[in-house]
Short mmCIF file of C-alpha atoms and ligand atoms in Angstrom, two decimals:
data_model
loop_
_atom_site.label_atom_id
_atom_site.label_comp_id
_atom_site.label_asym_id
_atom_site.label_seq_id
_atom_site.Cartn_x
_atom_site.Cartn_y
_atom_site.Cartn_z
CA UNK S 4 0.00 0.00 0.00
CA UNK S 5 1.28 3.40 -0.74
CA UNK S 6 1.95 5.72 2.52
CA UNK S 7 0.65 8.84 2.55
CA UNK S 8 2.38 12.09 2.13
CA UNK S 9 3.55 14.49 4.42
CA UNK S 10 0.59 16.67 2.75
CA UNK S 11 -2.18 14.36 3.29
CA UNK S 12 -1.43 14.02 7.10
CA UNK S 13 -0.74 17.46 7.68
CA UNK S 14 -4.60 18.29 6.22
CA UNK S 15 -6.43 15.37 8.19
CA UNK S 16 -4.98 16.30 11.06
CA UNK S 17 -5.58 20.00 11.21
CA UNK S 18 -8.93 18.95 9.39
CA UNK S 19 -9.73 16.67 12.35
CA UNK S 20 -8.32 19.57 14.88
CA UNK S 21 -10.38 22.52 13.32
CA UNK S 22 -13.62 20.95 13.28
CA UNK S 23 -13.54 19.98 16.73
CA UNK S 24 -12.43 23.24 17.51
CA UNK S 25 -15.38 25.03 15.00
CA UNK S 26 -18.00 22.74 17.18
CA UNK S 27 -16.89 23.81 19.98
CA UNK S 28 -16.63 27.54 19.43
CA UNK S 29 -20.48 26.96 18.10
CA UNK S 30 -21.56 24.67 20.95
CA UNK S 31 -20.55 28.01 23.52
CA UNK S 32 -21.56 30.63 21.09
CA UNK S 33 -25.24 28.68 20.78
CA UNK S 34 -25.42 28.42 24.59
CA UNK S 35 -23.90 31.80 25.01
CA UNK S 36 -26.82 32.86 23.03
CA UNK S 37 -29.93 31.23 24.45
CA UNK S 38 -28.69 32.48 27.68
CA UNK S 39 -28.34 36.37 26.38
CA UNK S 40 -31.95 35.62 24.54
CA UNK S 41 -33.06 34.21 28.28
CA UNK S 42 -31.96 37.06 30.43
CA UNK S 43 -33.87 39.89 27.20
CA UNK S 44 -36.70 37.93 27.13
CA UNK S 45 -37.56 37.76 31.03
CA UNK S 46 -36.40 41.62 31.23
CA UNK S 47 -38.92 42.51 28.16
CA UNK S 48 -41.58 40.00 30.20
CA UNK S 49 -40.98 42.43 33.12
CA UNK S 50 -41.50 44.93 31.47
CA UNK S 51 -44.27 44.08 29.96
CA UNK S 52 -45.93 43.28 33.46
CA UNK S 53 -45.05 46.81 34.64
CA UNK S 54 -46.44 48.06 32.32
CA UNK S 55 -50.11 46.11 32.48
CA UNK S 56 -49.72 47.35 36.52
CA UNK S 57 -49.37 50.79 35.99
CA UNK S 58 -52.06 50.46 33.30
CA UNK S 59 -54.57 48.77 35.48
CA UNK S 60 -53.58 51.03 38.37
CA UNK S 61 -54.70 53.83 35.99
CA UNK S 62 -57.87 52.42 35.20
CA UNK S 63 -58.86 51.80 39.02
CA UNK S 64 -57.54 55.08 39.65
CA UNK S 65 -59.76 56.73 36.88
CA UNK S 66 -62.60 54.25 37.88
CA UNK S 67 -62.89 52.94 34.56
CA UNK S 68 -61.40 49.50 35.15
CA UNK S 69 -64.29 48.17 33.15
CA UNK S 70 -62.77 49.38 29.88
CA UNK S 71 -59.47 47.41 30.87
CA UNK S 72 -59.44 44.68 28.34
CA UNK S 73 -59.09 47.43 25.68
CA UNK S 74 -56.34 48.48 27.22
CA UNK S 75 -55.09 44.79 27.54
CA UNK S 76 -55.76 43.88 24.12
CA UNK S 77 -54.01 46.96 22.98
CA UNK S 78 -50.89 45.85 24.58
CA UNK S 79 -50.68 42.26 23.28
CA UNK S 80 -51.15 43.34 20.00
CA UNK S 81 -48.39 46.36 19.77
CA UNK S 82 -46.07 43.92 21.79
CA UNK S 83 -46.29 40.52 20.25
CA UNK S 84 -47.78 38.70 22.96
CA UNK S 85 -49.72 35.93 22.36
CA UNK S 86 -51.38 35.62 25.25
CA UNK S 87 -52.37 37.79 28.28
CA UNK S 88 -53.80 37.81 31.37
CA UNK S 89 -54.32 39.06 35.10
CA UNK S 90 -55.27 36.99 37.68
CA UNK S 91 -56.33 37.99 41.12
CA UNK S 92 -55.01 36.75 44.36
CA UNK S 93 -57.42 35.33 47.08
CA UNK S 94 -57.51 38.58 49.28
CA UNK S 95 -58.04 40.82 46.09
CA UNK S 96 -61.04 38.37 45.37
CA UNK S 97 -62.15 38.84 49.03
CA UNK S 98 -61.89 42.48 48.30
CA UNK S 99 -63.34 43.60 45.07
CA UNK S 100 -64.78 40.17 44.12
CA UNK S 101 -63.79 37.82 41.31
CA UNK S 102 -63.16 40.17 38.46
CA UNK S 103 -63.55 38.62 34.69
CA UNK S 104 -63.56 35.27 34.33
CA UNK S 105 -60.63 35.19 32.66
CA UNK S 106 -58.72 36.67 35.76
CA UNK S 107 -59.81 33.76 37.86
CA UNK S 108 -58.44 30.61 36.11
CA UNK S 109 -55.53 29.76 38.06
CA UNK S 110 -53.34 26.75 37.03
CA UNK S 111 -50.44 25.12 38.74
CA UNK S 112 -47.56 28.09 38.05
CA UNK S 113 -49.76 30.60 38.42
CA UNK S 114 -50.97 29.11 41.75
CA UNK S 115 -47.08 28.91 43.16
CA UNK S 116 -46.18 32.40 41.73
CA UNK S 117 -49.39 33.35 44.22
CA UNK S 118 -48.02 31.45 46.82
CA UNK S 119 -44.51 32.51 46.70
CA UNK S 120 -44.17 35.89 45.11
CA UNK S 121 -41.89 34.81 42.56
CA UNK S 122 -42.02 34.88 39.01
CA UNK S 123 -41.85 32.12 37.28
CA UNK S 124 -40.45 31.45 33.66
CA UNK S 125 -41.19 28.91 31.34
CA UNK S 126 -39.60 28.47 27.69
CA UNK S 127 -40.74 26.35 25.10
CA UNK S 128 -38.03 27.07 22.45
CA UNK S 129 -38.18 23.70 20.55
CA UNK S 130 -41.54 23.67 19.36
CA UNK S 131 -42.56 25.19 16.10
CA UNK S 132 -43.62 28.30 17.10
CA UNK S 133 -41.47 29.08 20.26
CA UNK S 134 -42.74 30.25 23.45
CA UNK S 135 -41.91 31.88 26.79
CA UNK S 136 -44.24 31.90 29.74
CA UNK S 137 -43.78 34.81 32.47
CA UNK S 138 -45.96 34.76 35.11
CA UNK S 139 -45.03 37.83 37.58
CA UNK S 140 -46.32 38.67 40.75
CA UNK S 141 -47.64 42.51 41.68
CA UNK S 142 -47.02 42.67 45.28
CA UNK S 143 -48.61 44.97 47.39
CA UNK S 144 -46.38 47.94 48.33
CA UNK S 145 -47.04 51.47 50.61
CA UNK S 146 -43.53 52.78 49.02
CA UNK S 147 -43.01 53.98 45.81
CA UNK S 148 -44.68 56.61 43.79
CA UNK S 149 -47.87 54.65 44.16
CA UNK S 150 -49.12 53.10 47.28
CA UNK S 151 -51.15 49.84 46.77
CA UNK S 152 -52.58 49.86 50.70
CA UNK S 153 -54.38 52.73 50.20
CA UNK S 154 -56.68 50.84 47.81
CA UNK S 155 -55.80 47.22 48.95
CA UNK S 156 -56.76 46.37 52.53
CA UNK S 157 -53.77 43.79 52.61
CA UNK S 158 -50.52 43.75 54.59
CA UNK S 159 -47.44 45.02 52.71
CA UNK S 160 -45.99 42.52 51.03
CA UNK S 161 -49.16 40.79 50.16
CA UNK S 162 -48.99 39.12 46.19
CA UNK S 163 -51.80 40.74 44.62
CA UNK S 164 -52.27 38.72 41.93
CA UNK S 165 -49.95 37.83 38.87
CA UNK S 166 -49.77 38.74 34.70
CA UNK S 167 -49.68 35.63 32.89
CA UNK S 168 -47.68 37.06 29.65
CA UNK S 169 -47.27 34.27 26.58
CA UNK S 170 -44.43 35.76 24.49
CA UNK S 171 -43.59 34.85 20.74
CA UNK S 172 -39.69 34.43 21.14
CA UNK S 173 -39.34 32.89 17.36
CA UNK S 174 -37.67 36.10 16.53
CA UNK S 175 -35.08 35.67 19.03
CA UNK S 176 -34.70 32.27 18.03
CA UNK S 177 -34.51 32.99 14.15
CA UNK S 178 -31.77 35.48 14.75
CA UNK S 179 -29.66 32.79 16.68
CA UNK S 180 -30.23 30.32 14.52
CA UNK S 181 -28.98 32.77 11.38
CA UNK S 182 -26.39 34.53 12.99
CA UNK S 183 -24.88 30.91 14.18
CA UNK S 184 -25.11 29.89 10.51
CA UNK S 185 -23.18 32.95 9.55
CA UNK S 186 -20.60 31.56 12.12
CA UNK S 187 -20.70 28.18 11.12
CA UNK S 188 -20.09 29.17 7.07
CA UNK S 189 -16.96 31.54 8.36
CA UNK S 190 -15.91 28.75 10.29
CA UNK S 191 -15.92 26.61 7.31
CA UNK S 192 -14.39 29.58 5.23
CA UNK S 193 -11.73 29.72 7.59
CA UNK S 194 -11.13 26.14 8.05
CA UNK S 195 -11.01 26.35 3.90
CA UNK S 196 -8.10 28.96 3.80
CA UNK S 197 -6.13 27.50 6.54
CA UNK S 198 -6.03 23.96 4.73
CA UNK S 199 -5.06 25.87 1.72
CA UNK S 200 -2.53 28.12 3.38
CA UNK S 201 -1.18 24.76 4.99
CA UNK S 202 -0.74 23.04 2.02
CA UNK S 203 0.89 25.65 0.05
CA UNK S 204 3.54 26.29 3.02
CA UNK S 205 4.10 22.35 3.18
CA UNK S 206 4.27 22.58 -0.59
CA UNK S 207 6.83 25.27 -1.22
CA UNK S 208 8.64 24.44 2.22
CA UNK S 209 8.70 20.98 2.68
CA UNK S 210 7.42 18.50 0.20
CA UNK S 211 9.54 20.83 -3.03
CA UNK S 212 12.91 21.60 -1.42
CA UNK S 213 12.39 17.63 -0.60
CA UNK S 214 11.76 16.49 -4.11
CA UNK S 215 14.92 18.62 -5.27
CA UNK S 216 16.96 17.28 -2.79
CA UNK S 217 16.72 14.09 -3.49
CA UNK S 218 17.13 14.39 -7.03
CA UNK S 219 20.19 16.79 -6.29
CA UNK S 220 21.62 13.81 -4.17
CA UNK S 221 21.53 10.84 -6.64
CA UNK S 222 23.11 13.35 -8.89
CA UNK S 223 25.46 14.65 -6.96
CA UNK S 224 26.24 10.87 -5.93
CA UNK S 225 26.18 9.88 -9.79
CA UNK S 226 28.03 12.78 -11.42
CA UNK S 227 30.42 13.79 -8.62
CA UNK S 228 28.52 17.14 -8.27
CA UNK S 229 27.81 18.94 -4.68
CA UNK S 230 24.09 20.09 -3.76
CA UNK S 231 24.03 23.83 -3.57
CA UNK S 232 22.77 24.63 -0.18
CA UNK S 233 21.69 28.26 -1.22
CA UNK S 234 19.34 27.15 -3.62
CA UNK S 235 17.48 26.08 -0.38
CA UNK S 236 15.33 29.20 1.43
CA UNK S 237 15.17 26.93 4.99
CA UNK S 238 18.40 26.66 7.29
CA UNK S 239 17.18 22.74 7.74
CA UNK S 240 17.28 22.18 3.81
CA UNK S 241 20.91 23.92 3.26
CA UNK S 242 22.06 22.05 6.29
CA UNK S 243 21.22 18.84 4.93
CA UNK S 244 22.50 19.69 1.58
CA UNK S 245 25.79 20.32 2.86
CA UNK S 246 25.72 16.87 5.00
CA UNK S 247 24.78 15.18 1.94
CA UNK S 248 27.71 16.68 0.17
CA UNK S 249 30.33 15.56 2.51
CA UNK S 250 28.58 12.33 2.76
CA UNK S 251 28.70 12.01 -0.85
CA UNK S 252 32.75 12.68 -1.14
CA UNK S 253 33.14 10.46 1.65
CA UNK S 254 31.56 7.82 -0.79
CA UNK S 255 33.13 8.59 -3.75
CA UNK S 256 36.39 8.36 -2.28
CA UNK S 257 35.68 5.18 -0.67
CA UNK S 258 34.38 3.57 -3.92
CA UNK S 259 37.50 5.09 -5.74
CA UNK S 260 39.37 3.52 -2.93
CA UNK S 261 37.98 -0.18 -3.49
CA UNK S 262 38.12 0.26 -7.22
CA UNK S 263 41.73 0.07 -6.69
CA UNK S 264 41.58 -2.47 -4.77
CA UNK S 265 39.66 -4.01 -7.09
CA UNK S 266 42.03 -3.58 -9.87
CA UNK S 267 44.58 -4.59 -7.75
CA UNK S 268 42.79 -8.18 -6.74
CA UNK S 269 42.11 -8.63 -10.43
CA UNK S 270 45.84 -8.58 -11.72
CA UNK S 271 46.93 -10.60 -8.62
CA UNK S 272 43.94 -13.63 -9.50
CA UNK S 273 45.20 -13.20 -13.02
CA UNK S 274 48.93 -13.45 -12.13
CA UNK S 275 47.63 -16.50 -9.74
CA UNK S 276 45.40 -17.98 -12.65
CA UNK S 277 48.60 -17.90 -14.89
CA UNK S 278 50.94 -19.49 -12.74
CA UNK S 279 48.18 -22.25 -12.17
CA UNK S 280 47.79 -22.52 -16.31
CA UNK S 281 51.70 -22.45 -16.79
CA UNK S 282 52.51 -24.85 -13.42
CA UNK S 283 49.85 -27.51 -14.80
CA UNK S 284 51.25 -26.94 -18.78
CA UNK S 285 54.88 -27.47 -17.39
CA UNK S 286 53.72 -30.48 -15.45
CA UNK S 287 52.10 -32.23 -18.38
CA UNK S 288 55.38 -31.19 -19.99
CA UNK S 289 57.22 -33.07 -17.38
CA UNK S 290 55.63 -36.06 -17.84
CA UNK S 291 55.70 -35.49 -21.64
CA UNK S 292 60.25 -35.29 -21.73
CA UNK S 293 60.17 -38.65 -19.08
CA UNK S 294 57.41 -40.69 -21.30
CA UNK S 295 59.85 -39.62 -24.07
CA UNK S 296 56.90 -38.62 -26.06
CA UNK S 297 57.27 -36.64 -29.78
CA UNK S 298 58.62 -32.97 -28.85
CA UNK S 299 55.81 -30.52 -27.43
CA UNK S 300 52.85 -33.56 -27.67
CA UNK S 301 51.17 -31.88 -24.78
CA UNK S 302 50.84 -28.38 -26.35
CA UNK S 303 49.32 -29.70 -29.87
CA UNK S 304 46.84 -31.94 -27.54
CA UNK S 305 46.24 -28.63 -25.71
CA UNK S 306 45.86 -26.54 -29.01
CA UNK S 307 43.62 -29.57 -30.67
CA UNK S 308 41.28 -29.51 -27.24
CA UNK S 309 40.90 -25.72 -27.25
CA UNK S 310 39.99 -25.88 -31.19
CA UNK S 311 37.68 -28.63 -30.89
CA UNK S 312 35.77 -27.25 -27.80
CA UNK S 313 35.15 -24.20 -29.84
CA UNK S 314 33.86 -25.88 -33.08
CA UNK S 315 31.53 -28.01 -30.31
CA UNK S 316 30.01 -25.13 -29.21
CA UNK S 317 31.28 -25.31 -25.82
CA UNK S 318 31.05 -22.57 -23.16
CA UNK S 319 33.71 -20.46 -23.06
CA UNK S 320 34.22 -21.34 -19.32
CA UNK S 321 34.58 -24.85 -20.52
CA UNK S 322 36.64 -24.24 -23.38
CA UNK S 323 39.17 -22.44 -20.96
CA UNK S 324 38.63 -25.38 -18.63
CA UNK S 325 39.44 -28.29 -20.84
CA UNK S 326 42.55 -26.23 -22.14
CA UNK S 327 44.01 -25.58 -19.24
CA UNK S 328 43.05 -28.94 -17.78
CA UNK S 329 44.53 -31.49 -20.96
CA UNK S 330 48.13 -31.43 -20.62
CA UNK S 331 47.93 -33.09 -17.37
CA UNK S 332 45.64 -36.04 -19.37
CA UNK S 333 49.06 -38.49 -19.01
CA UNK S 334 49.80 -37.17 -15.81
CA UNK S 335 49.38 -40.57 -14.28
CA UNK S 336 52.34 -42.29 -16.46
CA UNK S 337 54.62 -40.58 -13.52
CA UNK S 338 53.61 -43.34 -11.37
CA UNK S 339 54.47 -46.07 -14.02
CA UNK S 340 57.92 -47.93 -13.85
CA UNK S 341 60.87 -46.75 -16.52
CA UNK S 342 61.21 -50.13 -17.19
CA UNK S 343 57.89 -50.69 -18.56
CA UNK S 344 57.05 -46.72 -19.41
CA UNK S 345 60.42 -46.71 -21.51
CA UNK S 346 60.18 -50.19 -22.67
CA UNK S 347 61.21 -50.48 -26.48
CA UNK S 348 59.99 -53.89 -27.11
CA UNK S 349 56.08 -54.75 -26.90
CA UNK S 350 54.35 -55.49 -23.41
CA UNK S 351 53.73 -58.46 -21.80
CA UNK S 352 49.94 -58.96 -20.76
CA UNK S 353 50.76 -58.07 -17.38
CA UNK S 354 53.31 -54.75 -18.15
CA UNK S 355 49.74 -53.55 -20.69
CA UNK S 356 47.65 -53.78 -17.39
CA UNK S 357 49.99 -51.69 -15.73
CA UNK S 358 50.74 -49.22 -18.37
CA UNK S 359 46.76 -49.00 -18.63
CA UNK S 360 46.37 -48.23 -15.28
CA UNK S 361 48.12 -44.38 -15.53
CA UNK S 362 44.36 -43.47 -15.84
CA UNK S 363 43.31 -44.77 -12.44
CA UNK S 364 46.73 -43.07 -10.97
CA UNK S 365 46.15 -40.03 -12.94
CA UNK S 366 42.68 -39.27 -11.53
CA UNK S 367 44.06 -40.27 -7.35
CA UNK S 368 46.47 -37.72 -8.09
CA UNK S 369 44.00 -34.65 -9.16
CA UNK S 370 40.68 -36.08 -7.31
CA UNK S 371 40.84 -34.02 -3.79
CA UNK S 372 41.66 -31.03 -5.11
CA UNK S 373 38.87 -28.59 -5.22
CA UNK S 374 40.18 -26.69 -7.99
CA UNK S 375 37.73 -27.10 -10.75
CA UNK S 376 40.65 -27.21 -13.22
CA UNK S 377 41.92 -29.91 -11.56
CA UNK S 378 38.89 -31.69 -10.73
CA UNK S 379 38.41 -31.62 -14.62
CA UNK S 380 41.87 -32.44 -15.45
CA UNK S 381 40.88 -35.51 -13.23
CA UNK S 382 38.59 -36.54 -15.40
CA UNK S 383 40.05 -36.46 -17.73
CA UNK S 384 43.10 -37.99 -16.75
CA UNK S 385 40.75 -41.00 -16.15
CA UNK S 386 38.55 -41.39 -19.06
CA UNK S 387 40.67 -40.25 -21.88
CA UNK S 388 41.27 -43.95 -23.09
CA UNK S 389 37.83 -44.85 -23.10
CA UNK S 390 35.95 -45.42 -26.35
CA UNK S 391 32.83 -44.55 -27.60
CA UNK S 392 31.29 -48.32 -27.93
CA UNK S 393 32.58 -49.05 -24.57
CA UNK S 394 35.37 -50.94 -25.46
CA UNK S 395 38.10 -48.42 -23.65
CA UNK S 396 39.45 -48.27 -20.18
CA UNK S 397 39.57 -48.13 -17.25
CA UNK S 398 35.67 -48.38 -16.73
CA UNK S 399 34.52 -48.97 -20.42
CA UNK S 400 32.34 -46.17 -20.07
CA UNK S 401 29.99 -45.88 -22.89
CA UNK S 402 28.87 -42.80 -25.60
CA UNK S 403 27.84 -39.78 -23.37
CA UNK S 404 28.70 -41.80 -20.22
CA UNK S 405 32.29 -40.19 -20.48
CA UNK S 406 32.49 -36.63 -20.19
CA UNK S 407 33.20 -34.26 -23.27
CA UNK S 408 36.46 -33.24 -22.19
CA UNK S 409 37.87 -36.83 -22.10
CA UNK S 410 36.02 -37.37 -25.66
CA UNK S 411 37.47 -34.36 -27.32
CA UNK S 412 41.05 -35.48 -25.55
CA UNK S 413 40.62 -38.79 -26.30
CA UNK S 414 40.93 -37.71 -30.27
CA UNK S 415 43.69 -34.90 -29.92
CA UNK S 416 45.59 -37.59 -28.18
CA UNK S 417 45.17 -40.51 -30.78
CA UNK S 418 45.59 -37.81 -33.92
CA UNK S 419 48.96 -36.34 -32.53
CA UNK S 420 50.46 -39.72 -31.80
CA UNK S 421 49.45 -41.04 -35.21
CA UNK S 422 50.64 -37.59 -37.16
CA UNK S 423 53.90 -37.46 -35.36
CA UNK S 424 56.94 -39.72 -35.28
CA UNK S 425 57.58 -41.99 -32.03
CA UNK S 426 60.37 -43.79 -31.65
CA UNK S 427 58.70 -46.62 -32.10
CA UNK S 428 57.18 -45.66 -35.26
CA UNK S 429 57.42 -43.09 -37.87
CA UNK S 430 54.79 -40.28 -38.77
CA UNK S 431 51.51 -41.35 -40.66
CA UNK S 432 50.60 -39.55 -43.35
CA UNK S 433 47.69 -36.71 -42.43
CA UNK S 434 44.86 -39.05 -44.88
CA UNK S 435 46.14 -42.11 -43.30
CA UNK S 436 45.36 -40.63 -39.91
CA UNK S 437 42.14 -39.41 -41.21
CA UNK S 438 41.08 -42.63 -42.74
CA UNK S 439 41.73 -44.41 -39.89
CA UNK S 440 40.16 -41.39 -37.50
CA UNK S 441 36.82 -42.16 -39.77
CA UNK S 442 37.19 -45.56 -39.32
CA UNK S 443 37.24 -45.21 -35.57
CA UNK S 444 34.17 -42.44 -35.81
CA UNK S 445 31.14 -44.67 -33.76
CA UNK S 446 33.42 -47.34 -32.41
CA UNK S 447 36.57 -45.77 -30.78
CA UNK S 448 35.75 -42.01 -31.40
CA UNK S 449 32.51 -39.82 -30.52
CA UNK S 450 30.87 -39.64 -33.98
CA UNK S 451 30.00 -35.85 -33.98
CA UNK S 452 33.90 -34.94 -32.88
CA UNK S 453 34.78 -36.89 -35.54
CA UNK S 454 32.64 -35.45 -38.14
CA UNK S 455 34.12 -31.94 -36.34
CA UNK S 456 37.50 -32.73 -37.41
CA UNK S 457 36.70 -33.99 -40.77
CA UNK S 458 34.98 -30.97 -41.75
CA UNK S 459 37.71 -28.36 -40.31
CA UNK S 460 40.81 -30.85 -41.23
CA UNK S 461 42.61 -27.58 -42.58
CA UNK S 462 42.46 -25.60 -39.28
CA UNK S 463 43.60 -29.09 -36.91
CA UNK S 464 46.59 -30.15 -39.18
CA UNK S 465 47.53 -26.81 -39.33
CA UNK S 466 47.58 -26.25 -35.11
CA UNK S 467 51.00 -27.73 -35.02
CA UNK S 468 52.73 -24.82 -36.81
CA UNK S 469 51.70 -22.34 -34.51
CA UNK S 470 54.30 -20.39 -31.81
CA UNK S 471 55.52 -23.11 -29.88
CA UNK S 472 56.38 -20.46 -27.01
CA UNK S 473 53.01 -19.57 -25.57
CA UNK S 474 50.78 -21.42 -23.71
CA UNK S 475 47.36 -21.03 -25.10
CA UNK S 476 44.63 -19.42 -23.38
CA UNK S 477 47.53 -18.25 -20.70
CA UNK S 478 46.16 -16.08 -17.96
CA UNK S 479 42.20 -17.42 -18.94
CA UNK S 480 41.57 -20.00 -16.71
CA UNK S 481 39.23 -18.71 -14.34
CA UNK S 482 38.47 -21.77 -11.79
FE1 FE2 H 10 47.22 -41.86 -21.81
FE1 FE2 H 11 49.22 -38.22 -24.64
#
């Protein structure tokens, strides 16, 4: 999954944190305001009920208390009130009787408000059309500008009666309600530009001078070229940039360092690898001068392997392999007796068993080494007199049963020996050696070397001529 960027965490975050924040700020500006609305609407109730008692006072002062309700009516409808009423205590009843019967309906609030003398307020702000209820007492009072007991044959102090006062307070709730979703939309317009704002600061501050950096750094790490620091506007970015510079030389050096020593382990394997090549070439040569073999038998074998791997499509790592492995392919006649290695004369049944077994001595020499050259040269120290239709030695190993290497040596071997003179023989013509090669192609020889050899006859007669002082492939062998 892809992680997110710097960016996208920065904005949920302060996304997360300013709308908790905007709630808030609306949750105490909403209560803020239903408590201001409160507090008006009780002072306008109060006002109100002042007003009704200085009214009514009027009227019983003018004696014309039977035209109140005009009075009453003319108030509720110039103040928005929805309902309005007076209602008379007991000792005003006992006084001037009931009054209207509208004044005499007491219910449960109105009845404590008569009891206590307090006034009571009741708010019904969820409903559809919102409400407040103020029921206020008018208690009887000799101080003031009016006094009640000279009318009122009560104690002072006595509740009078109360104004029951029904006010519309939808306005006030209408004008919260808009002015919070003014607050709530600035909120949002705020919260809008601040994301923005963030994102352009992380942009041009962060996420860019990030982006170049890095880009600046695998150049400067593939090119060799420092990071300018001043193309940076933030200390933190030019600081960096000039850690990653010294960084950087630090690494270049060091990789110049171990490309040295690179170069350095390369010539050494190679001078190794050609002191292997030359040691094993100047062994087979050993064994070549005490078998009293035909003058430099073991280079031409060497030469004829290298040429035939190549026209058998061998690997190059096995072509350098079975060259620099071959001239130790005799390496076992070292272990064989003068007087039957040198013998002149033909071998008794018993001196051929021995001479044979240079194979099986060959490979005990080479076997435990864990040189792949020698481990190949082995091989084909072992197998390189067995034939193709089994009828070879030590193991009469058949077709594809004996390894390539010992097949191709097997021929080099046989064509040299014939080509050359011996001292117990004198050269063979090249076609007599090739007529007897085809001969042998299926029975002694693998077929497909054969045909190999038949087909580029030019290039292998003509390997013998070559500068006797190299070794081929010197300095190649790579196992
Ligand atoms: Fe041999
Ligand atoms: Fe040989």
């Amino acid at each position: 999954m892809q992680k997110p960027s710097i960016n996208t965490i920065t904005v949920k975050n302060l996304v997360n944190f300013l709308l908790i924040l905007a709630v808030i700020l609306l949750g105490v500006t909403a209560l803020n305001f239903r408590s201001l609305s409160q507090h008006a609407i009780q002072n306008q109730a109060l006002a109100h009920a002042e007003l009704v008692r200085a009214g009514l006072t009027a009227h019983m002062k003018a004696g014309i208390m039977d035209k109140r309700d005009y009075y009453l009516d003319e108030i509720k409808s110039l103040h928005q009130i929805n309902k309005l009423r007076v209602i008379r205590s007991q000792e005003v009843v006992s006084q001037f009787g009931p009054g209207r019967s509208t004044e005499s309906l007491a219910d449960d609030f109105a009845i404590k408000v008569l009891e206590t003398g307090r006034p009571l307020f009741e708010s019904k702000e969820w409903s559809f059309l919102p409400t407040m209820r103020a029921i206020i007492p008018y208690i009887a009072s000799s101080k003031g500008v009016l006094n009640c007991l000279n009318c009122h044959k009560v104690a002072e102090g006595t509740v009078l009666g109360v104004v029951d006062i029904e006010l519309d307070i939808s306005g006030y709730r209408n004008h919260s309600i808009y002015v919070l979703a003014i607050m709530a939309l600035l909120s949002m317009l705020f919260l809008v530009l601040i994301i923005l704002n963030t994102r352009r600061t992380i942009n041009s501050h962060v996420q860019t001078p990030l982006e170049t950096l890095i880009n600046h750094a695998m150049e400067a790490y593939q090119k060799h070229t420092p990071v300018s620091p001043d193309q940076f506007k933030t200390r933190e970015f030019a600081n960096v940039a000039q850690e990653i510079n010294l960084f950087t030389s630090d690494i270049i050096a060091h990789q110049e360092m171990l490309k040295e020593k690179n170069r350095e382990l390369i010539a050494l394997n190679d001078e190794i690898e050609s002191t292997l090549r030359e040691t094993i070439y100047t062994m087979g040569v050993i064994e070549e001068q005490r078998s009293k073999e035909t003058n430099n038998h073991t280079r031409r074998v060497m030469l004829f392997s290298q040429l035939m791997a190549q026209k058998a499509g061998l690997a190059e790592s096995d072509t350098d392999l079975l060259t620099a492995a071959s001239p130790l392919h005799d390496i076992g006649k070292l272990g064989i007796p003068d007087k039957i290695l040198l013998k002149p004369g033909r071998f008794t049944e018993e001196e051929f068993l021995q001479m044979q077994n240079h194979t099986n001595i060959g490979f005990s020499m080479l076997k435990h080494s864990r040189r792949e050259v020698l481990k190949a040269a082995g091989i084909i120290a072992l197998q390189h007199h067995e034939a193709w239709d089994g009828s070879g030695y030590p193991q009469g190993l058949k077709g594809e049963e004996i390894h390539i290497y010992s097949r191709i040596v097997a021929l080099a071997d046989v064509f040299d020996a014939l080509h050359t003179k011996r001292i117990y023989k004198e050269a063979w013509e090249l076609d007599k050696v090739v007529a007897w090669i085809r001969e042998q192609r299926g029975k002694r020889f693998d077929p497909a070397l054969v045909d190999l050899f038949v087909d580029n006859l030019d290039e292998f007669s003509a390997l013998g001529d070559r500068d006797e002082s190299s070794i081929p492939g010197a300095g190649c062998v790579s196992h």
